[in-house]
mmCIF file with all atom_site columns, C-alpha atoms and ligand atoms in Angstrom:
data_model
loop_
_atom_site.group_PDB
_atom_site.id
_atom_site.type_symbol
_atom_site.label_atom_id
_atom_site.label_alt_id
_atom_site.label_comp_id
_atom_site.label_asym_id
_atom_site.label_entity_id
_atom_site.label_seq_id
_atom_site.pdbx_PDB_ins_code
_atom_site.Cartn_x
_atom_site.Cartn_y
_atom_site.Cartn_z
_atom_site.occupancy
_atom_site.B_iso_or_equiv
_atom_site.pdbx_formal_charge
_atom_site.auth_seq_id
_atom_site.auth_comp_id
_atom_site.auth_asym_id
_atom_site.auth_atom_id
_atom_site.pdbx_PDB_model_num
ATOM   1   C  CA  . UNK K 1 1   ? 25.169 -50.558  107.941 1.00 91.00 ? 1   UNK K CA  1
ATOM   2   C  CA  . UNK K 1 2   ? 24.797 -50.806  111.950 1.00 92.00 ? 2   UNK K CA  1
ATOM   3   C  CA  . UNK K 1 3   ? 26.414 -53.202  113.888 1.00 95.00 ? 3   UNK K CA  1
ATOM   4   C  CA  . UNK K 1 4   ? 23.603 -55.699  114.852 1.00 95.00 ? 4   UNK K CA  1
ATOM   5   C  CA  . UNK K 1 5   ? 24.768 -55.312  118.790 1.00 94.00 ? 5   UNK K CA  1
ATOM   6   C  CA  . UNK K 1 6   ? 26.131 -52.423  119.541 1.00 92.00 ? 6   UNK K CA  1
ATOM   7   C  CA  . UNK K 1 7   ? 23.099 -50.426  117.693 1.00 77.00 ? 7   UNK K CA  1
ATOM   8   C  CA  . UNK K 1 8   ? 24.976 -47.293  117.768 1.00 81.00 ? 8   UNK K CA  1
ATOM   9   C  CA  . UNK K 1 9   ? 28.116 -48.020  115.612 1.00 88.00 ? 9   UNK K CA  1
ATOM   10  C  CA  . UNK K 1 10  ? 28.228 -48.832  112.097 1.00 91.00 ? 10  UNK K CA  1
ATOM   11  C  CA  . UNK K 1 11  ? 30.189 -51.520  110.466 1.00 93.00 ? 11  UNK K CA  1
ATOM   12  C  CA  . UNK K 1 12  ? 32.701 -50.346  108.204 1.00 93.00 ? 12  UNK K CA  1
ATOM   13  C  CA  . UNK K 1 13  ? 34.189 -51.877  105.207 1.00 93.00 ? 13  UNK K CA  1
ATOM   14  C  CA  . UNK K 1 14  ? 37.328 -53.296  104.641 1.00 90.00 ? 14  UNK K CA  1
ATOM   15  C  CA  . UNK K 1 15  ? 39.330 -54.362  101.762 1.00 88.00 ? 15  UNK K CA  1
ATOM   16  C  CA  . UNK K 1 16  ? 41.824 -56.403  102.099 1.00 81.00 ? 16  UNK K CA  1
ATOM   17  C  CA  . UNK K 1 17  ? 43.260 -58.359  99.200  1.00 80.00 ? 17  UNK K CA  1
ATOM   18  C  CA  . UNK K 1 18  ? 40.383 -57.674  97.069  1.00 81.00 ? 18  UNK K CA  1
ATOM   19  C  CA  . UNK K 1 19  ? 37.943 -59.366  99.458  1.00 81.00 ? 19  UNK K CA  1
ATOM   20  C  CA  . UNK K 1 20  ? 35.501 -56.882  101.526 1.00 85.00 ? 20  UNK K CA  1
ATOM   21  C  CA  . UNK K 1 21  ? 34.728 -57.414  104.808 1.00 87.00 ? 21  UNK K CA  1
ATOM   22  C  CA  . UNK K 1 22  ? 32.323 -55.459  107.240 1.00 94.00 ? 22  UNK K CA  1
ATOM   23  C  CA  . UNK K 1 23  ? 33.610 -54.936  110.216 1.00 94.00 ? 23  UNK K CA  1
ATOM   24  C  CA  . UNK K 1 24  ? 32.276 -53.150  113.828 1.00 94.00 ? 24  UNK K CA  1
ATOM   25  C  CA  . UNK K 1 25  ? 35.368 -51.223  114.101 1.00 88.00 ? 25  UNK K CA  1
ATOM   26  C  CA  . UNK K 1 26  ? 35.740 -49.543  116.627 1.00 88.00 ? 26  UNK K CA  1
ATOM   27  C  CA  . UNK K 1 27  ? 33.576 -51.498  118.359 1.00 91.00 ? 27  UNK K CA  1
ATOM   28  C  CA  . UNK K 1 28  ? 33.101 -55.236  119.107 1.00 93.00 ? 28  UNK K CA  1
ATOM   29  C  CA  . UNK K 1 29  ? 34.960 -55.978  115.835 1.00 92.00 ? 29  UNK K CA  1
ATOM   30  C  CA  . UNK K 1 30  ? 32.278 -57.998  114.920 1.00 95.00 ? 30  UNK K CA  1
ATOM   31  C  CA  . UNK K 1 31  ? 32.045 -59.155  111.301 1.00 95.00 ? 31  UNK K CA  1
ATOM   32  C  CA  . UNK K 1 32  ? 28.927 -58.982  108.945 1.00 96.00 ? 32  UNK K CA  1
ATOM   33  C  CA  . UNK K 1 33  ? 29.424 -61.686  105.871 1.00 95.00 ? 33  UNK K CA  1
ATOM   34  C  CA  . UNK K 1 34  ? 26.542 -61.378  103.472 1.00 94.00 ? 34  UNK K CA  1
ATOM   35  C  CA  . UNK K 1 35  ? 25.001 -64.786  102.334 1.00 94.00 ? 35  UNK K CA  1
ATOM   36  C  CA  . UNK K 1 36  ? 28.490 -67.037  100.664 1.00 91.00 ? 36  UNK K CA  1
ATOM   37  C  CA  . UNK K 1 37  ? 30.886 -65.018  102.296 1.00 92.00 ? 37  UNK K CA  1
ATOM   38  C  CA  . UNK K 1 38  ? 31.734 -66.641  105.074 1.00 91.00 ? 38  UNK K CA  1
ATOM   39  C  CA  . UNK K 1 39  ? 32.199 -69.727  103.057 1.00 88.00 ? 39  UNK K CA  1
ATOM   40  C  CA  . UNK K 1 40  ? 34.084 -67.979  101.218 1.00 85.00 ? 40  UNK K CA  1
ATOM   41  C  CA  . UNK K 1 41  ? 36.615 -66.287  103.637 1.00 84.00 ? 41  UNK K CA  1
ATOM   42  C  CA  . UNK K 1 42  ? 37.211 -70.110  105.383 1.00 85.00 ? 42  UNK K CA  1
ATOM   43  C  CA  . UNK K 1 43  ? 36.847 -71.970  102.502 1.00 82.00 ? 43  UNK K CA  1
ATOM   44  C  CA  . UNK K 1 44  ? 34.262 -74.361  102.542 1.00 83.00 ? 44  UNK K CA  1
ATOM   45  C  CA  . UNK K 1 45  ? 31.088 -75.126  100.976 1.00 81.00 ? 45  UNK K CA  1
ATOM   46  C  CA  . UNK K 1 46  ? 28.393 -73.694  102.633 1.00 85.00 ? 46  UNK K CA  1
ATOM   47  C  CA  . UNK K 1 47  ? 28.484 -70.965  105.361 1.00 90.00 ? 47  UNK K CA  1
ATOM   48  C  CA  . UNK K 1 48  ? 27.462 -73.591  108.157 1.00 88.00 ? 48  UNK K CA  1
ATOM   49  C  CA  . UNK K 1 49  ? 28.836 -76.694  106.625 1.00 82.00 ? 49  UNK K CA  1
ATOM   50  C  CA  . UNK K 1 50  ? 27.708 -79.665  107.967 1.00 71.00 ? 50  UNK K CA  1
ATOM   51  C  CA  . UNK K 1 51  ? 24.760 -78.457  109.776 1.00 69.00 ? 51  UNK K CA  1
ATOM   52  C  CA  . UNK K 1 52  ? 21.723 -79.979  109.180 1.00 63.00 ? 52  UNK K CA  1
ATOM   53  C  CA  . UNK K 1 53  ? 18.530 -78.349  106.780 1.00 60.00 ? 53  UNK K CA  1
ATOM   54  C  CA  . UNK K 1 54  ? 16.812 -76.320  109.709 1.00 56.00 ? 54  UNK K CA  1
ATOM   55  C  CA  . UNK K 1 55  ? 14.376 -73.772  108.927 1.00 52.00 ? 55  UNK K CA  1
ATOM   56  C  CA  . UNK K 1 56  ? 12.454 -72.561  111.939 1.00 55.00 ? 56  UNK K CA  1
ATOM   57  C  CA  . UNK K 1 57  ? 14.470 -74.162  114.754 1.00 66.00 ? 57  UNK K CA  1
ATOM   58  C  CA  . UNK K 1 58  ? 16.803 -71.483  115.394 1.00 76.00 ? 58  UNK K CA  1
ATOM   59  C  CA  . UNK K 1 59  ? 16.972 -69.252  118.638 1.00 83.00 ? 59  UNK K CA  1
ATOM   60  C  CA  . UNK K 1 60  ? 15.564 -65.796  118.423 1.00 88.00 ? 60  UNK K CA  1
ATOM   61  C  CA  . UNK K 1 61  ? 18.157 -62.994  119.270 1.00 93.00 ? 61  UNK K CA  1
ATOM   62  C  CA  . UNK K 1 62  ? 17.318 -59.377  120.483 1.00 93.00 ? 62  UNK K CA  1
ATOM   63  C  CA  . UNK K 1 63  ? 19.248 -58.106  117.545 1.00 95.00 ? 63  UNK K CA  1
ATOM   64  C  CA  . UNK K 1 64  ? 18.045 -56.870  114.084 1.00 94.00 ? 64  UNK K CA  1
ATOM   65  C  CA  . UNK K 1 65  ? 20.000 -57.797  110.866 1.00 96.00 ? 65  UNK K CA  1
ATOM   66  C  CA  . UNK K 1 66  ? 22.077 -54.905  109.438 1.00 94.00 ? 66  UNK K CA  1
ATOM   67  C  CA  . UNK K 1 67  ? 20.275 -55.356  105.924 1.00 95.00 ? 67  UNK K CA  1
ATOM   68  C  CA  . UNK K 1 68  ? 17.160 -56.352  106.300 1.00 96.00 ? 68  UNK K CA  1
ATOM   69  C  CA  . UNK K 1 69  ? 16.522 -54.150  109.655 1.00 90.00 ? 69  UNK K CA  1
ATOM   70  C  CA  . UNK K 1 70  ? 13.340 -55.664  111.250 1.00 91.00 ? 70  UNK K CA  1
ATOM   71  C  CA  . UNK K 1 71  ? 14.182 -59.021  110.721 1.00 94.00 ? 71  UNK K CA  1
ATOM   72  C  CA  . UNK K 1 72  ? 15.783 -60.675  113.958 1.00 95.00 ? 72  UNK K CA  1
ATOM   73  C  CA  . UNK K 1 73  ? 19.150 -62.792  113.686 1.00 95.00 ? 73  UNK K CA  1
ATOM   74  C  CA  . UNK K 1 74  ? 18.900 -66.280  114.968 1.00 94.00 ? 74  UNK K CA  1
ATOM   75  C  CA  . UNK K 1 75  ? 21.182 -68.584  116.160 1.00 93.00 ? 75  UNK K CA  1
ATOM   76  C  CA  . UNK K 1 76  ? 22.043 -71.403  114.673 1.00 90.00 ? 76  UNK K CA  1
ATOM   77  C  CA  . UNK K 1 77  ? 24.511 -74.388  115.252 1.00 89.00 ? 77  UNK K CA  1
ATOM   78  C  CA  . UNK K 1 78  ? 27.995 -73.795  112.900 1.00 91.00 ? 78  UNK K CA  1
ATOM   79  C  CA  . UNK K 1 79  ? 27.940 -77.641  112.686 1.00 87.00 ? 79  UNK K CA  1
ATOM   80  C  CA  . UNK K 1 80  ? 26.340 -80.729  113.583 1.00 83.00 ? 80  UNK K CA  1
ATOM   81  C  CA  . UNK K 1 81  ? 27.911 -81.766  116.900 1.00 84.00 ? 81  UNK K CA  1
ATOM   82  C  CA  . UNK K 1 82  ? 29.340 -78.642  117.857 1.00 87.00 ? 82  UNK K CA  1
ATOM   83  C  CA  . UNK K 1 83  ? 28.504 -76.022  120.348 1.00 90.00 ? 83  UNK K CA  1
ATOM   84  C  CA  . UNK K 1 84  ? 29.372 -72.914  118.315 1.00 92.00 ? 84  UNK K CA  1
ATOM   85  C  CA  . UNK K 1 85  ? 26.369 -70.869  117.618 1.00 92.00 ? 85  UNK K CA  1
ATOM   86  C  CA  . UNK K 1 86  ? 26.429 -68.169  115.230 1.00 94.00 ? 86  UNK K CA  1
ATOM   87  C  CA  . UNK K 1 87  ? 23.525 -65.734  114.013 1.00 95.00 ? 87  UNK K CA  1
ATOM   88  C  CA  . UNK K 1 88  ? 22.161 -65.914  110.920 1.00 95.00 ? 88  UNK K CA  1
ATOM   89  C  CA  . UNK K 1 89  ? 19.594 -63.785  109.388 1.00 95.00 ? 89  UNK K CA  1
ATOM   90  C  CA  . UNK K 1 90  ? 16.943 -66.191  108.207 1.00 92.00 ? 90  UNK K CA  1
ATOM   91  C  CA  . UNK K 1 91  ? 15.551 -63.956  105.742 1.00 94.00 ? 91  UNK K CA  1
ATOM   92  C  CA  . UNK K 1 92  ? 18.780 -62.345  103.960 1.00 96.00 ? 92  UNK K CA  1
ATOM   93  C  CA  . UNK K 1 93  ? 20.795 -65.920  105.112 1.00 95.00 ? 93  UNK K CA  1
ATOM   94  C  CA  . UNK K 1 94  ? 23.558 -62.983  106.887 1.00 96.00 ? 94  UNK K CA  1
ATOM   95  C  CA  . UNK K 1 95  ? 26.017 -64.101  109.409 1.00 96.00 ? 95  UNK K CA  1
ATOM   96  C  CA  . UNK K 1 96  ? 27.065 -61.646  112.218 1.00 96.00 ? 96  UNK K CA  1
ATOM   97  C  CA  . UNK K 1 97  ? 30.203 -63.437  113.577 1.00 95.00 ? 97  UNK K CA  1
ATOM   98  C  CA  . UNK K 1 98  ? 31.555 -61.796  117.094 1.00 93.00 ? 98  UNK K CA  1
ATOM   99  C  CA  . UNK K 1 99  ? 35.935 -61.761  117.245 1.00 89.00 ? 99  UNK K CA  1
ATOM   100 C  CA  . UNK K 1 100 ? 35.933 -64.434  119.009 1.00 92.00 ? 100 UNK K CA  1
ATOM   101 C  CA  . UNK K 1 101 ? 33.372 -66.569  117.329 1.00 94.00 ? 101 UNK K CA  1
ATOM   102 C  CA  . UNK K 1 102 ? 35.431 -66.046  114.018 1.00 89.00 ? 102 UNK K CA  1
ATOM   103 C  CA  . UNK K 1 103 ? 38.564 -67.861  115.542 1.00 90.00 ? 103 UNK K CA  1
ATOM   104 C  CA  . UNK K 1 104 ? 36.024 -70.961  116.707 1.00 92.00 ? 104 UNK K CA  1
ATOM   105 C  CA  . UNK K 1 105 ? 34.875 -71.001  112.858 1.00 93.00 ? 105 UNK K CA  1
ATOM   106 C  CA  . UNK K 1 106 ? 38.218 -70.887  111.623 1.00 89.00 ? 106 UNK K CA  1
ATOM   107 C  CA  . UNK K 1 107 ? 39.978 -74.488  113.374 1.00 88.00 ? 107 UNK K CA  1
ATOM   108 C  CA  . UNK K 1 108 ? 36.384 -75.623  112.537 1.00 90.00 ? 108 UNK K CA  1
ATOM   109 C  CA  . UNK K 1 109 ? 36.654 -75.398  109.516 1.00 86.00 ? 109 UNK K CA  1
ATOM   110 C  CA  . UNK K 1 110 ? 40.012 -76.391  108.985 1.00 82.00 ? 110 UNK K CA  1
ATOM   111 C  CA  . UNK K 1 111 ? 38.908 -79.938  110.762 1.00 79.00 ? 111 UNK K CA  1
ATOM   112 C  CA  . UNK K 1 112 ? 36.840 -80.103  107.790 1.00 76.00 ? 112 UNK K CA  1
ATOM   113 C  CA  . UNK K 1 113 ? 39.233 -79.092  105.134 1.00 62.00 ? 113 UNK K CA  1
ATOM   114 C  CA  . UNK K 1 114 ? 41.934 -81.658  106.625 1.00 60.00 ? 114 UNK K CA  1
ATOM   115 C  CA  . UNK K 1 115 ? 39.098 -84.300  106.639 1.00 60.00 ? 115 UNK K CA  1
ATOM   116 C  CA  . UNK K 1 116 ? 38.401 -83.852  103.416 1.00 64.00 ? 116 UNK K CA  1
ATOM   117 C  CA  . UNK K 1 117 ? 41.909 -83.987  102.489 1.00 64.00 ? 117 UNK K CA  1
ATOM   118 C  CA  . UNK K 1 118 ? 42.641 -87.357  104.487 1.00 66.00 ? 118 UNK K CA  1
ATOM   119 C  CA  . UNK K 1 119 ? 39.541 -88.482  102.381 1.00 70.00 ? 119 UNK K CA  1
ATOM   120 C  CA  . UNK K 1 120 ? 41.181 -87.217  99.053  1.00 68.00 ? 120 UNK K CA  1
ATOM   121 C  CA  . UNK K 1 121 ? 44.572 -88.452  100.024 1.00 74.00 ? 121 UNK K CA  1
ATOM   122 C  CA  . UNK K 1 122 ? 43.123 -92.326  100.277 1.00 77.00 ? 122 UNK K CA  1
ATOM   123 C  CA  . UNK K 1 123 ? 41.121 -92.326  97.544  1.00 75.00 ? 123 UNK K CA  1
ATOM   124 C  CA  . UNK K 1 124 ? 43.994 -91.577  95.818  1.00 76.00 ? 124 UNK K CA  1
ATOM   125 C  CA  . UNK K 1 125 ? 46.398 -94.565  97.294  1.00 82.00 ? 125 UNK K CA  1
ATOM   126 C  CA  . UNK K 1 126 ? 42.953 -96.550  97.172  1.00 82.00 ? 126 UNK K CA  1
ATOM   127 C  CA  . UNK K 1 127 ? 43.300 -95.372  92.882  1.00 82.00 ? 127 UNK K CA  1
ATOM   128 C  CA  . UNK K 1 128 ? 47.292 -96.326  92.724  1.00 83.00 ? 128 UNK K CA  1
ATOM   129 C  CA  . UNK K 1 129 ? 46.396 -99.416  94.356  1.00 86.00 ? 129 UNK K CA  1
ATOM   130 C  CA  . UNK K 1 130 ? 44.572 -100.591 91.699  1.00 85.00 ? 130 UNK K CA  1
ATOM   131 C  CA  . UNK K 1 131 ? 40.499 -100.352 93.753  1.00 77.00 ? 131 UNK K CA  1
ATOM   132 C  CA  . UNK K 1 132 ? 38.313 -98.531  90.825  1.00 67.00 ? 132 UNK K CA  1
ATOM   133 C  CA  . UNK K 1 133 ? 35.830 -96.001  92.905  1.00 59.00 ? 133 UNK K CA  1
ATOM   134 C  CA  . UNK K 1 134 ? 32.694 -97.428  93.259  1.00 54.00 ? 134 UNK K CA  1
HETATM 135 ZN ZN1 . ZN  P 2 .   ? 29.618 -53.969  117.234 1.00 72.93 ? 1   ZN  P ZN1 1
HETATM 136 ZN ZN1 . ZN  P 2 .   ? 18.829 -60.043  106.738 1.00 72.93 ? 2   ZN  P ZN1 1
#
């Protein structure tokens, strides 16, 4: 599989701890994450949680997804409200992540993990209290 921008070098795979990942190395050290996987690796839901159902709206990139090859990546928001973009194949549903953009995905999504587990946590004093969940 080629890296999606720098067309000459091809991502390599990488185990670590029984998860694979594809990696531009050397290279940009971009990351590939087929459709899941990036949800996966940080741990939430979906691979752009939060963001709203788009279909078409994306921005058009220059580069071609690794898999499906003719199909250009697009870029998409990584959540509502935020200014990350990533690129996602809208055919295959592929993210191509650069370094950097991998860090900005990770505290994102620990904003939402800790969210959800200030949500968890009161529900739970909300249960001890005696409120039944409506
Ligand atoms: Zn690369
Ligand atoms: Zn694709």
């Amino acid at each position: 599989m080629k890296c999606p921008k720098c067309s000459d070098n091809e991502m390599h795979v990488f185990n670590h701890q029984g998860i694979e990942f594809n990696i531009c190395s050397p290279g940009c050290k971009g990351i590939w994450c087929d459709k899941g996987e990036l949800a996966y690796y940080v741990e939430t839901k979906n691979d752009t949680p939060r963001a709203q159902k788009r279909d078409e709206s994306g921005c058009g990139t220059e580069f071609n997804c690794p898999v499906c090859e003719t199909t250009k990546l697009k870029e998409y928001p990584y959540m509502d409200g935020e200014e990350l973009l990533i690129d996602i194949c809208p055919s295959c549903k592929g993210i191509f992540l650069d370094f950097k953009e991998l860090a900005e995905v990770e505290k994102l999504s620990i904003k939402i993990d800790s969210e959800g587990k200030l949500q968890r946590t009161l529900n739970d004093l909300m249960e001890r209290a005696g409120y039944k969940k409506t």
